[in-house]
Amino acid sequence: MIRAGLIFLAVAQGAAGLVQLFAPRFFYDDFPTSATPWVSLLPPYNEHLMRDVGVLSVSGRRSTV
């Protein structure tokens, strides 16, 4: 049960990190959905910061598994 939960968290974190890394503007404007964006409520947009957090999320996923 714990292993399944850790795998789920690793996949979710990895997916969010990859979107941040490869499509930072999309993540900023539309995360988690375009109807209720969370990230865009924190202006201003900074592509470098979004990509850095994406790399951090992807590398953090590796340590979860």
Coordinates of N, CA, C and O in Angstrom, one line a residue:
M1 N 0.8 -1.2 0.0 CA 0.0 0.0 0.0 C 0.9 1.3 0.0 O 0.6 2.2 -0.7
I2 N 1.9 1.3 0.8 CA 2.8 2.5 0.9 C 3.5 2.6 -0.4 O 3.7 3.7 -0.9
R3 N 4.0 1.5 -1.0 CA 4.7 1.6 -2.2 C 3.8 2.1 -3.3 O 4.3 2.9 -4.1
A4 N 2.6 1.7 -3.4 CA 1.7 2.2 -4.4 C 1.4 3.7 -4.2 O 1.4 4.5 -5.2
G5 N 1.3 4.2 -3.0 CA 1.2 5.6 -2.7 C 2.4 6.4 -3.2 O 2.3 7.5 -3.7
L6 N 3.6 5.9 -2.9 CA 4.8 6.5 -3.3 C 5.0 6.6 -4.8 O 5.4 7.6 -5.4
I7 N 4.6 5.5 -5.5 CA 4.6 5.5 -6.9 C 3.6 6.5 -7.5 O 4.0 7.3 -8.4
F8 N 2.4 6.6 -6.9 CA 1.5 7.6 -7.4 C 2.0 9.0 -7.2 O 1.9 9.9 -8.1
L9 N 2.6 9.3 -6.0 CA 3.2 10.6 -5.8 C 4.3 11.0 -6.7 O 4.4 12.1 -7.2
A10 N 5.1 10.0 -7.0 CA 6.3 10.2 -7.9 C 5.8 10.5 -9.4 O 6.3 11.4 -10.0
V11 N 4.7 9.8 -9.8 CA 4.2 10.0 -11.1 C 3.5 11.4 -11.2 O 3.8 12.1 -12.2
A12 N 2.8 11.7 -10.2 CA 2.1 13.0 -10.2 C 3.1 14.2 -10.2 O 3.0 15.2 -10.9
Q13 N 4.1 14.1 -9.3 CA 5.1 15.1 -9.2 C 6.0 15.2 -10.5 O 6.3 16.2 -11.0
G14 N 6.3 14.0 -11.1 CA 7.0 14.0 -12.3 C 6.3 14.6 -13.5 O 6.9 15.4 -14.3
A15 N 5.0 14.3 -13.6 CA 4.2 14.9 -14.6 C 4.1 16.4 -14.5 O 4.3 17.1 -15.5
A16 N 3.9 16.9 -13.3 CA 3.8 18.4 -13.1 C 5.2 19.0 -13.4 O 5.2 20.1 -14.0
G17 N 6.2 18.4 -13.0 CA 7.6 18.9 -13.2 C 7.9 18.9 -14.7 O 8.5 19.9 -15.2
L18 N 7.5 17.9 -15.5 CA 7.8 17.9 -16.9 C 7.0 19.0 -17.6 O 7.5 19.6 -18.6
V19 N 5.8 19.2 -17.2 CA 5.0 20.3 -17.8 C 5.7 21.6 -17.5 O 5.8 22.5 -18.4
Q20 N 6.1 21.8 -16.3 CA 6.8 23.1 -15.9 C 8.1 23.2 -16.7 O 8.4 24.3 -17.2
L21 N 8.8 22.2 -16.9 CA 10.1 22.2 -17.6 C 9.9 22.5 -19.1 O 10.6 23.3 -19.7
F22 N 8.9 21.8 -19.8 CA 8.8 21.9 -21.2 C 7.7 22.9 -21.7 O 7.7 23.3 -22.9
A23 N 6.8 23.3 -20.8 CA 5.7 24.2 -21.2 C 5.5 25.2 -20.1 O 4.4 25.2 -19.5
P24 N 6.5 26.0 -19.7 CA 6.3 26.8 -18.5 C 5.1 27.8 -18.6 O 4.5 28.1 -17.6
R25 N 4.9 28.4 -19.7 CA 3.8 29.4 -19.8 C 2.5 28.7 -19.7 O 1.6 29.3 -19.0
F26 N 2.3 27.6 -20.3 CA 1.1 26.8 -20.1 C 0.8 26.5 -18.7 O -0.3 26.6 -18.1
F27 N 1.9 26.0 -18.0 CA 1.7 25.7 -16.6 C 1.3 26.9 -15.7 O 0.5 26.9 -14.9
Y28 N 2.0 28.0 -16.0 CA 1.7 29.3 -15.3 C 0.3 29.7 -15.5 O -0.4 30.1 -14.6
D29 N -0.2 29.7 -16.8 CA -1.5 30.2 -17.1 C -2.7 29.3 -16.7 O -3.7 29.7 -16.3
D30 N -2.4 27.9 -16.8 CA -3.6 27.0 -16.7 C -3.4 25.9 -15.6 O -4.1 24.9 -15.7
F31 N -2.5 26.0 -14.7 CA -2.5 25.0 -13.7 C -3.4 25.2 -12.5 O -3.4 26.4 -12.0
P32 N -4.2 24.3 -12.0 CA -4.4 23.0 -12.4 C -5.4 22.8 -13.6 O -5.3 21.9 -14.3
T33 N -6.3 23.8 -13.8 CA -7.2 23.8 -14.9 C -7.3 25.3 -15.4 O -7.0 26.2 -14.7
S34 N -7.7 25.4 -16.7 CA -7.8 26.8 -17.2 C -9.0 27.5 -16.5 O -9.0 28.8 -16.5
A35 N -9.9 26.8 -15.9 CA -11.1 27.5 -15.3 C -10.7 28.0 -13.9 O -11.2 29.0 -13.4
T36 N -9.7 27.3 -13.2 CA -9.3 27.7 -11.9 C -7.8 27.7 -11.8 O -7.2 26.8 -11.2
P37 N -7.1 28.7 -12.4 CA -5.6 28.7 -12.3 C -5.2 29.2 -11.0 O -5.7 30.1 -10.4
W38 N -4.2 28.5 -10.4 CA -3.6 28.8 -9.1 C -2.3 29.6 -9.3 O -2.1 30.6 -8.6
V39 N -1.5 29.2 -10.2 CA -0.1 29.8 -10.3 C -0.2 31.2 -10.9 O 0.6 32.1 -10.4
S40 N -1.1 31.5 -11.9 CA -1.1 32.8 -12.5 C -1.6 33.9 -11.5 O -1.6 35.0 -11.8
L41 N -2.1 33.5 -10.4 CA -2.5 34.4 -9.4 C -1.3 35.0 -8.6 O -1.5 35.9 -7.8
L42 N -0.1 34.5 -8.9 CA 1.1 35.0 -8.3 C 2.0 35.7 -9.4 O 3.0 35.1 -9.7
P43 N 1.6 36.9 -9.9 CA 2.4 37.5 -10.9 C 3.8 38.0 -10.3 O 3.9 38.1 -9.1
P44 N 4.7 38.4 -11.1 CA 4.7 38.3 -12.6 C 5.3 37.0 -13.1 O 5.9 36.2 -12.3
Y45 N 5.0 36.6 -14.3 CA 5.5 35.4 -15.0 C 7.0 35.5 -15.1 O 7.5 36.5 -15.5
N46 N 7.7 34.4 -14.7 CA 9.1 34.3 -14.9 C 9.5 33.0 -15.4 O 9.4 32.0 -14.7
E47 N 9.8 32.9 -16.7 CA 10.1 31.6 -17.3 C 11.2 30.9 -16.7 O 11.2 29.6 -16.5
H48 N 12.3 31.6 -16.3 CA 13.4 31.0 -15.7 C 13.0 30.3 -14.4 O 13.4 29.1 -14.1
L49 N 12.2 31.0 -13.6 CA 11.8 30.4 -12.3 C 10.9 29.2 -12.5 O 11.1 28.1 -11.8
M50 N 10.0 29.2 -13.5 CA 9.2 28.1 -13.8 C 10.0 26.9 -14.2 O 9.7 25.7 -13.7
R51 N 11.0 27.1 -15.0 CA 11.8 25.9 -15.5 C 12.7 25.4 -14.3 O 12.8 24.2 -14.2
D52 N 13.2 26.3 -13.5 CA 13.9 25.8 -12.3 C 13.1 25.0 -11.4 O 13.6 23.9 -10.9
V53 N 11.9 25.4 -11.1 CA 11.0 24.6 -10.3 C 10.6 23.3 -10.9 O 10.5 22.2 -10.3
G54 N 10.5 23.3 -12.3 CA 10.3 22.0 -13.0 C 11.4 21.0 -12.8 O 11.2 19.9 -12.6
V55 N 12.6 21.5 -13.0 CA 13.8 20.7 -12.8 C 13.8 20.1 -11.3 O 14.1 19.0 -11.1
L56 N 13.5 21.0 -10.4 CA 13.5 20.6 -9.0 C 12.4 19.5 -8.8 O 12.7 18.5 -8.1
S57 N 11.3 19.6 -9.4 CA 10.2 18.6 -9.2 C 10.6 17.3 -9.8 O 10.3 16.3 -9.3
V58 N 11.2 17.4 -11.0 CA 11.6 16.1 -11.7 C 12.7 15.4 -10.9 O 12.7 14.2 -10.7
S59 N 13.7 16.2 -10.4 CA 14.7 15.6 -9.6 C 14.2 15.1 -8.2 O 14.7 14.1 -7.7
G60 N 13.2 15.8 -7.6 CA 12.6 15.3 -6.4 C 11.8 14.0 -6.6 O 11.8 13.2 -5.7
R61 N 11.3 13.8 -7.8 CA 10.5 12.6 -8.1 C 11.5 11.4 -8.0 O 11.2 10.4 -7.5
R62 N 12.7 11.6 -8.5 CA 13.7 10.5 -8.5 C 14.0 10.1 -7.0 O 14.2 8.9 -6.8
S63 N 14.0 11.0 -6.1 CA 14.3 10.6 -4.7 C 13.1 10.0 -4.0 O 13.3 9.3 -3.0
T64 N 11.9 10.2 -4.6 CA 10.7 9.6 -4.0 C 10.7 8.1 -4.2 O 10.3 7.3 -3.3
V65 N 11.1 7.7 -5.4 CA 11.1 6.3 -5.7 C 12.3 5.5 -5.3 O 13.1 5.5 -4.7

